[in-house]
Amino acid sequence: MPAIPPRRPSTTRADATPRGPAGSAHHATVDCVVYIDGVGERGRVPHREAIRRVRDSGRGFVWISLDAPGHDQMEALSRDLGLHELITEDATSGRQRPKLEAYDDALVLNMSTVRYLAHETVTQVTDIVSTGEVMVVLGRDFVVTVRHGDQTTPTDLVGAPGYSPERFAIGPAAVMHAVADRVVDSYIEAAEGMAADIDELESALFTPRTRVDIEQIYVLKRELLELKHVIGPLTTPLRRLSVDHLDLVPAEARHYFRDVQDHHAQAAAVVATLDEQSTSLVSAAAAIVGVQQNTDMRKISAWVAIAAVPTMIAGVYGMNFRHMPELEARYGYFVVLGIMVAMCAGLLLLFRRNRWL
């Protein structure tokens, strides 16, 4: 297993962290490791020294990882590596769609990252997935990873089991593959978690005498759409990396990118299926809500009909006419009350027999 660059406190990177306009240091975490024959050298060196060593010796490559770098910091690094100014702009601004861009001496891969937020029950959450970005800048003797968001860290991305020195000996393209592989794996993990959430909602929805808040289904639907929008645009970049003959991606690395492309297609298919299931759940929930509303309206109508009988009789005897039946009868009041009770009881039995109440 190659050495993975550890996360270091900002106090150890004075050369890579210039001061901003207000005099406060950027808080981007910078890791820098030199890989020779696929093995990461122990110890920490400034990125300028690492680049100089690699280029003077003509062996290995440098891996530099940044966490939300400031413009000054990224601009200084770009000058040292000879990166295009547009790369600097994209790396500092963030909010980039998944894409693959080729420059004269660099290849830039932008990907959206996903983290599934663990929860006990999906019926009480408002956020299920959290998204961020990771940018990989690939050169002939360097690779730079830039992260935006707390979804994953560069050390997590390249710390997956199975990455031997032989794999890293391919060159910096191996790091790009490791990052892409870990990002796509996070898509599958998020999809599996959301599949369990859909099963939970589906089970609750079709359980008799259980009321499910349809708003939670819409929350799940919204999160699935967000995941779908994250996964979909990465199809073309991965296809180019696995098929196109790019100068910075060796033929051996393209084989590994084809494997990532297969996993990405699997994740996209799972999310598409989950999206269809969520749509079916929305339709089923709407139908159940409609049935419940019809039942409630039927009950309300039945009680209104029962209440209408005494209201009608009381309204008739409330009219100011001198000659009306039973006005002079000694027991007329009790007779009218009895008729009211009897008619209401009759309607109540009738509605219950017809399952209206």
Coordinates of C-alpha atoms in Angstrom, one line a residue:
M1 CA 0.0 0.0 0.0
P2 CA 1.5 3.3 -1.0
A3 CA 2.0 6.0 1.6
I4 CA -1.0 8.3 1.7
P5 CA -0.4 12.0 2.4
P6 CA -1.7 12.8 5.9
R7 CA -3.7 15.9 6.7
R8 CA -1.4 18.5 8.2
P9 CA -2.2 21.5 10.3
S10 CA -2.0 24.8 8.4
T11 CA 1.1 25.9 10.4
T12 CA 3.3 23.5 8.4
R13 CA 2.6 25.0 5.0
A14 CA 3.9 28.6 5.2
D15 CA 5.3 28.5 1.6
A16 CA 1.9 27.3 0.1
T17 CA -0.4 29.6 2.1
P18 CA 0.0 33.3 1.2
R19 CA -1.7 35.9 3.1
G20 CA -5.0 37.4 1.8
P21 CA -5.8 41.0 1.4
A22 CA -6.9 41.3 5.0
G23 CA -3.8 39.6 6.3
S24 CA -5.5 36.4 7.3
A25 CA -4.1 33.1 6.0
H26 CA -6.3 30.8 3.8
H27 CA -7.4 27.7 5.7
A28 CA -7.0 25.3 2.7
T29 CA -5.2 22.1 3.8
V30 CA -2.3 21.2 1.5
D31 CA -0.8 17.8 1.3
C32 CA 2.2 17.1 -0.9
V33 CA 3.9 13.8 -1.5
V34 CA 6.4 12.6 -4.1
Y35 CA 5.7 9.2 -5.6
I36 CA 8.7 7.3 -7.0
D37 CA 8.0 4.0 -8.7
G38 CA 4.6 4.0 -7.2
V39 CA 5.8 4.4 -3.6
G40 CA 5.1 7.6 -1.7
E41 CA 8.1 9.0 0.1
R42 CA 7.8 9.5 3.8
G43 CA 8.0 12.9 5.2
R44 CA 6.7 16.2 4.1
V45 CA 8.2 18.6 1.7
P46 CA 7.1 22.0 0.3
H47 CA 5.4 21.7 -3.1
R48 CA 8.1 23.8 -4.9
E49 CA 10.9 21.5 -3.7
A50 CA 8.8 18.4 -4.6
I51 CA 8.2 19.6 -8.1
R52 CA 11.9 20.6 -8.6
R53 CA 13.1 17.1 -7.3
V54 CA 10.7 15.3 -9.7
R55 CA 11.6 17.4 -12.7
D56 CA 15.3 17.3 -12.0
S57 CA 15.4 13.6 -11.7
G58 CA 12.9 12.9 -14.4
R59 CA 11.3 10.2 -12.2
G60 CA 8.0 9.9 -10.4
F61 CA 5.3 12.5 -9.9
V62 CA 4.0 14.9 -7.2
W63 CA 0.5 14.7 -5.7
I64 CA -0.8 17.9 -4.2
S65 CA -4.2 18.1 -2.5
L66 CA -6.0 21.3 -1.6
D67 CA -9.1 22.0 0.5
A68 CA -11.1 25.0 -0.9
P69 CA -8.0 27.0 -1.8
G70 CA -8.0 30.8 -2.0
H71 CA -7.2 32.7 -5.2
D72 CA -3.8 33.8 -4.2
Q73 CA -2.8 30.3 -3.1
M74 CA -4.1 28.6 -6.3
E75 CA -2.5 31.3 -8.4
A76 CA 0.9 30.7 -6.9
L77 CA 0.6 27.0 -7.4
S78 CA -0.5 27.5 -11.0
R79 CA 2.6 29.6 -11.7
D80 CA 4.8 26.8 -10.3
L81 CA 3.1 24.1 -12.3
G82 CA 2.4 26.2 -15.4
L83 CA -1.3 25.8 -15.3
H84 CA -3.7 27.8 -17.4
E85 CA -5.5 30.7 -15.7
L86 CA -8.9 29.2 -16.4
I87 CA -7.9 26.2 -14.2
T88 CA -7.1 28.6 -11.4
E89 CA -10.5 30.3 -11.8
D90 CA -12.4 27.0 -11.7
A91 CA -10.4 25.6 -8.8
T92 CA -11.1 28.6 -6.6
S93 CA -14.7 29.4 -7.6
G94 CA -16.1 25.9 -7.3
R95 CA -19.7 25.3 -8.5
Q96 CA -18.5 23.4 -11.6
R97 CA -20.6 20.8 -13.4
P98 CA -18.9 17.4 -14.0
K99 CA -16.7 17.8 -17.0
L100 CA -13.4 16.9 -18.6
E101 CA -11.3 19.6 -20.2
A102 CA -8.1 19.2 -22.0
Y103 CA -5.4 21.9 -22.1
D104 CA -2.0 22.0 -23.8
D105 CA -0.2 20.3 -20.9
A106 CA -3.0 19.4 -18.4
L107 CA -6.2 17.5 -18.2
V108 CA -8.9 18.6 -15.8
L109 CA -11.6 16.4 -14.4
N110 CA -14.5 17.9 -12.4
M111 CA -16.8 15.6 -10.4
S112 CA -19.5 16.1 -7.9
T113 CA -19.1 14.2 -4.6
V114 CA -21.9 12.7 -2.6
R115 CA -22.2 11.7 1.0
Y116 CA -25.2 9.8 2.4
L117 CA -26.4 11.2 5.7
A118 CA -27.1 8.4 8.1
H119 CA -30.4 8.6 9.9
E120 CA -32.7 6.3 12.0
T121 CA -35.8 6.8 10.0
V122 CA -36.5 8.6 6.7
T123 CA -39.9 9.9 8.0
Q124 CA -38.2 12.5 10.1
V125 CA -35.4 13.9 8.0
T126 CA -35.2 16.9 5.6
D127 CA -31.8 16.1 4.0
I128 CA -30.6 12.6 2.9
V129 CA -27.5 13.4 0.8
S130 CA -24.9 16.1 0.9
T131 CA -23.1 17.1 -2.2
G132 CA -19.8 18.8 -2.9
E133 CA -17.1 18.9 -5.6
V134 CA -13.7 17.5 -6.3
M135 CA -11.4 18.7 -9.2
V136 CA -8.4 16.7 -10.5
V137 CA -5.7 18.5 -12.5
L138 CA -3.5 16.0 -14.3
G139 CA -0.1 16.8 -15.7
R140 CA 2.9 14.7 -16.9
D141 CA 4.6 14.8 -13.6
F142 CA 2.0 16.1 -11.1
V143 CA -1.6 15.7 -10.1
V144 CA -3.6 18.2 -8.1
T145 CA -6.8 17.5 -6.3
V146 CA -9.0 20.3 -5.1
R147 CA -11.9 19.7 -2.8
H148 CA -15.0 21.9 -2.1
G149 CA -17.3 20.7 0.6
D150 CA -17.0 18.2 3.4
Q151 CA -18.2 15.1 1.6
T152 CA -14.8 13.4 1.3
T153 CA -11.1 14.1 1.8
P154 CA -8.3 13.5 -0.7
T155 CA -6.8 11.0 1.7
D156 CA -10.1 9.1 1.7
L157 CA -10.2 9.2 -2.0
V158 CA -6.9 7.5 -2.6
G159 CA -6.8 5.4 0.5
A160 CA -9.0 2.6 -0.9
P161 CA -7.7 -1.0 -0.5
G162 CA -6.2 -2.5 -3.5
Y163 CA -4.0 0.4 -4.5
S164 CA -0.5 -1.1 -4.7
P165 CA 2.7 0.6 -5.7
E166 CA 2.4 -1.2 -9.1
R167 CA -0.9 0.7 -9.6
F168 CA 0.6 4.1 -8.8
A169 CA 3.6 3.3 -10.9
I170 CA 1.4 3.9 -13.9
G171 CA 1.8 7.6 -13.1
P172 CA -0.4 10.5 -12.0
A173 CA -3.3 9.1 -14.0
A174 CA -3.5 6.4 -11.3
V175 CA -4.5 9.1 -8.8
M176 CA -7.1 10.5 -11.1
H177 CA -8.5 7.0 -11.5
A178 CA -8.4 6.5 -7.7
V179 CA -10.4 9.7 -7.1
A180 CA -12.9 8.9 -9.8
D181 CA -13.3 5.3 -8.5
R182 CA -13.9 6.5 -5.0
V183 CA -16.4 9.2 -6.1
V184 CA -18.4 6.7 -8.2
D185 CA -18.4 4.2 -5.2
S186 CA -19.9 7.0 -3.1
Y187 CA -22.7 7.2 -5.7
I188 CA -23.5 3.5 -5.3
E189 CA -23.4 3.8 -1.5
A190 CA -25.8 6.7 -1.6
A191 CA -28.1 4.8 -3.9
E192 CA -28.1 1.8 -1.7
G193 CA -29.0 3.9 1.3
M194 CA -31.8 5.6 -0.5
A195 CA -33.1 2.3 -1.7
A196 CA -33.5 1.3 2.0
D197 CA -35.3 4.6 2.6
I198 CA -37.7 3.9 -0.3
D199 CA -38.4 0.4 1.1
E200 CA -39.1 1.9 4.5
L201 CA -41.6 4.5 3.1
E202 CA -43.2 1.9 0.8
S203 CA -43.7 -0.5 3.8
A204 CA -45.2 2.3 5.9
L205 CA -47.4 3.6 3.1
F206 CA -49.1 0.3 2.4
T207 CA -49.5 -0.7 6.1
P208 CA -53.2 -0.6 7.0
R209 CA -54.3 2.2 9.3
T210 CA -50.9 4.0 9.0
R211 CA -50.8 7.6 7.9
V212 CA -47.6 8.6 6.0
D213 CA -46.8 12.2 5.5
I214 CA -46.7 12.6 1.7
E215 CA -44.2 15.5 2.2
Q216 CA -41.5 13.0 3.2
I217 CA -42.0 11.2 -0.1
Y218 CA -41.4 14.5 -1.9
V219 CA -38.3 15.0 0.2
L220 CA -37.0 11.7 -0.9
K221 CA -37.9 12.5 -4.5
R222 CA -36.1 15.8 -4.3
E223 CA -32.9 14.1 -3.0
L224 CA -33.1 11.4 -5.7
L225 CA -33.3 14.1 -8.3
E226 CA -30.3 15.8 -6.8
L227 CA -28.4 12.5 -6.9
K228 CA -29.5 12.0 -10.5
H229 CA -28.3 15.4 -11.6
V230 CA -24.9 14.7 -9.9
I231 CA -24.4 11.3 -11.6
G232 CA -25.7 12.0 -15.1
P233 CA -23.2 14.6 -16.4
L234 CA -20.2 12.4 -15.5
T235 CA -21.1 9.8 -18.2
T236 CA -19.3 11.7 -21.0
P237 CA -16.1 12.5 -19.1
L238 CA -15.7 8.9 -18.0
R239 CA -16.3 7.6 -21.6
R240 CA -13.6 9.9 -22.9
L241 CA -11.1 8.8 -20.3
S242 CA -11.8 5.1 -21.1
V243 CA -12.0 5.4 -24.9
D244 CA -10.2 8.5 -26.2
H245 CA -6.5 8.4 -26.7
L246 CA -5.5 11.2 -24.4
D247 CA -1.8 11.9 -24.2
L248 CA -1.8 12.2 -20.4
V249 CA -3.8 8.9 -19.8
P250 CA -1.7 5.8 -20.6
A251 CA -3.4 2.8 -22.3
E252 CA -3.1 0.8 -19.0
A253 CA -5.0 3.5 -17.1
R254 CA -7.8 3.5 -19.7
H255 CA -8.5 -0.1 -18.7
Y256 CA -9.1 1.0 -15.1
F257 CA -11.3 3.9 -16.3
R258 CA -13.5 1.5 -18.2
D259 CA -14.1 -0.3 -14.9
V260 CA -15.1 3.0 -13.3
Q261 CA -17.4 3.7 -16.2
D262 CA -19.1 0.3 -15.6
H263 CA -19.7 1.2 -12.0
H264 CA -21.0 4.6 -12.9
A265 CA -23.5 3.0 -15.3
Q266 CA -24.6 0.7 -12.6
A267 CA -25.1 3.6 -10.2
A268 CA -27.0 5.6 -12.8
A269 CA -29.3 2.6 -13.5
V270 CA -30.0 2.1 -9.8
V271 CA -30.8 5.8 -9.3
A272 CA -33.1 5.7 -12.4
T273 CA -34.9 2.7 -10.9
L274 CA -35.2 4.4 -7.6
D275 CA -36.6 7.5 -9.3
E276 CA -39.3 5.5 -10.9
Q277 CA -40.1 3.8 -7.6
S278 CA -40.4 7.2 -5.9
T279 CA -42.7 8.4 -8.7
S280 CA -44.9 5.4 -8.1
L281 CA -44.8 6.1 -4.3
V282 CA -46.0 9.7 -5.0
S283 CA -48.8 8.4 -7.1
A284 CA -49.8 5.8 -4.6
A285 CA -49.6 8.3 -1.7
A286 CA -51.7 10.8 -3.7
A287 CA -54.3 8.1 -4.3
I288 CA -54.4 7.1 -0.6
V289 CA -54.7 10.7 0.4
G290 CA -57.6 11.1 -2.1
V291 CA -59.4 8.0 -0.6
Q292 CA -58.8 9.3 2.9
Q293 CA -60.3 12.7 1.9
N294 CA -63.3 11.0 0.3
T295 CA -63.8 9.0 3.4
D296 CA -63.6 12.1 5.6
M297 CA -66.0 14.0 3.3
R298 CA -68.5 11.1 3.4
K299 CA -68.4 11.1 7.2
I300 CA -68.8 14.9 7.3
S301 CA -71.7 14.7 4.9
A302 CA -73.4 11.9 7.0
W303 CA -73.2 14.0 10.1
V304 CA -74.5 17.0 8.3
A305 CA -77.5 15.0 7.1
I306 CA -78.2 13.8 10.6
A307 CA -77.9 17.4 12.0
A308 CA -80.2 18.7 9.2
V309 CA -83.2 16.8 10.5
P310 CA -83.6 18.5 13.9
T311 CA -82.5 21.8 12.3
M312 CA -85.3 21.5 9.8
I313 CA -87.9 20.7 12.4
A314 CA -86.7 23.4 14.8
G315 CA -86.7 25.8 11.8
V316 CA -90.4 25.0 11.0
Y317 CA -91.6 25.5 14.5
G318 CA -89.5 28.7 14.8
M319 CA -91.8 30.4 12.2
N320 CA -94.2 33.0 13.7
F321 CA -97.6 31.6 12.6
R322 CA -100.6 31.5 15.0
H323 CA -102.1 28.2 13.7
M324 CA -99.6 25.4 13.6
P325 CA -100.0 21.7 14.5
E326 CA -99.2 20.7 18.1
L327 CA -98.7 24.3 19.3
E328 CA -101.5 23.9 21.8
A329 CA -100.9 20.2 22.6
R330 CA -99.9 19.4 26.1
Y331 CA -97.1 17.0 25.1
G332 CA -96.3 18.5 21.7
Y333 CA -92.8 19.5 22.8
F334 CA -91.9 16.0 23.8
V335 CA -93.5 14.5 20.7
V336 CA -91.4 16.7 18.4
L337 CA -88.2 15.9 20.4
G338 CA -89.0 12.2 20.1
I339 CA -89.5 12.5 16.3
M340 CA -86.1 14.3 16.1
V341 CA -84.3 11.7 18.0
A342 CA -86.0 8.8 16.2
M343 CA -85.1 10.3 12.7
C344 CA -81.5 11.0 13.7
A345 CA -81.1 7.5 15.1
G346 CA -82.6 6.0 12.0
L347 CA -80.2 8.0 9.8
L348 CA -77.2 7.0 12.0
L349 CA -78.1 3.3 11.6
L350 CA -78.5 3.7 7.9
F351 CA -75.2 5.4 7.4
R352 CA -73.4 2.8 9.6
R353 CA -75.0 0.0 7.7
N354 CA -73.7 1.6 4.4
R355 CA -70.2 2.1 6.1
W356 CA -70.4 5.9 5.8
L357 CA -69.7 6.2 9.6

